[in-house]
Amino acid sequence: MPRPGRNTYSDQKPPYSYISLTAMAIQSCPEKMLPLSDIYKFIMERFPYYRENTQRWQNSLRHNLSFNDCFIKIPRRPDQPGKGSFWALHPSCGDMFENGSFLRRRKRFKVSGAHAADALAPSKTHDAAHYLHAQAKLRLSALHAAAHLPQMAGYMTHVPPPSGFKHPFAIESIIARDYKVPGLPPPLPGPLPSWSHVYDPTTPVSMATSDYSAYGVPLKALCQGGQTLPAVPVPIKATPGSVPALPGLSAHLPFLAHSPQSLSPTAPHSGLGHSPSTPQDALSSTASSALQPVVAVH
DNA sequence: GACTGTTTAATCCACG
DNA sequence: CGTGGATTAAACAGTC
């Protein structure tokens, strides 16, 4: 019982589908891919509701991972032992929730018909993994750069996202929306829906995964890659017809798609052995504070 | 054996 | 009311 005060909503089901929750978890980590166990952790730490009946919802979650094309499985490398694969968002699944409801998607994401046959081909995950790898590299190099460039860090901290692409799955995108979901009563007065009390940006994100990348390349090594681009939200939204090339990144500054770390003040700060000592960590909290206005204002 | 991943099926619900 | 998406349950196989 995480808080002295009564947590009115801790036992209420968050208004997110499992797809949303999973996507949040994946989006919350710099590499944009997580093993199943870390997805579990993410959800349980942020949504007290899911600390119970774990068998039920975890089964559902696994079902969703397998059933929905918007999630792709990225195998571990042989030199990266562990259980299960990494899970990532399909690069083209970014617009599923544009109707504003995170309990119900606009439509089910399916791999495009032309490539449907390829969907199961090894190249699918390979390409996606390659894409994610590139993304992670860009982000992490940017994190690294920003950590050593105060002005950049400041910029990233204080400048709101321009017209603001936010990945629809990014927590800040989800949380920031006012829930004008048809049929649902308006949220409590204030910027956030009634359950929003469970949001707490101070809880460390699951950085347990931050030391690996899907290809066994240490993330810190990725930071040395010579990339100079700042961390930016890389639109995952599909460009018609294909996996989007990494778009004009500098134009989309400076929003770290790095998401707020916790949606629950009741979330224990334990379990992941987080210590804010790495550039990633530093930036992650910076990003969180940068996110605050987004979350709070709208 | 526990965990992970896939698949099928039933049910509920929102939307047109 | 039909359709489609979400949830839940369950069975099963593979992996660690």
Short mmCIF file of C-alpha atoms (C1' of nucleotides) in Angstrom, two decimals, chain A residues 17 19-20 64 67-71 93 95-110 169, chain B residues 15, chain C residues 4-7:
data_model
loop_
_atom_site.label_atom_id
_atom_site.label_comp_id
_atom_site.label_asym_id
_atom_site.label_seq_id
_atom_site.Cartn_x
_atom_site.Cartn_y
_atom_site.Cartn_z
CA SER A 17 -6.63 -1.35 -23.84
CA ILE A 19 -2.62 -2.71 -26.82
CA SER A 20 -2.30 0.79 -25.50
CA ASN A 64 -2.57 -9.29 -27.96
CA PHE A 67 -2.61 -11.56 -32.36
CA ASN A 68 -2.01 -8.00 -33.40
CA ASP A 69 0.25 -7.16 -36.27
CA CYS A 70 1.10 -3.90 -34.65
CA PHE A 71 3.50 -5.75 -32.40
CA CYS A 93 1.15 1.31 -36.64
CA ASP A 95 -2.20 6.05 -36.18
CA MET A 96 -4.40 3.45 -34.70
CA PHE A 97 -5.78 5.62 -31.95
CA GLU A 98 -6.39 8.85 -33.71
CA ASN A 99 -10.02 8.82 -32.78
CA GLY A 100 -8.96 9.60 -29.29
CA SER A 101 -10.07 6.43 -27.68
CA PHE A 102 -7.48 4.18 -26.21
CA LEU A 103 -9.93 1.52 -25.34
CA ARG A 104 -10.87 1.07 -28.91
CA ARG A 105 -8.72 1.49 -31.91
CA ARG A 106 -9.83 3.18 -35.02
CA LYS A 107 -9.14 -0.02 -36.79
CA ARG A 108 -7.07 -3.06 -36.33
CA PHE A 109 -3.60 -2.67 -37.57
CA LYS A 110 -2.74 -5.14 -40.24
CA PHE A 169 1.42 5.51 -28.36
"C1'" DC B 15 -20.22 2.05 -33.62
"C1'" DG C 4 -15.54 -5.40 -35.73
"C1'" DG C 5 -12.47 -4.64 -31.77
"C1'" DA C 6 -11.40 -5.82 -26.86
"C1'" DT C 7 -11.28 -9.02 -23.24
#
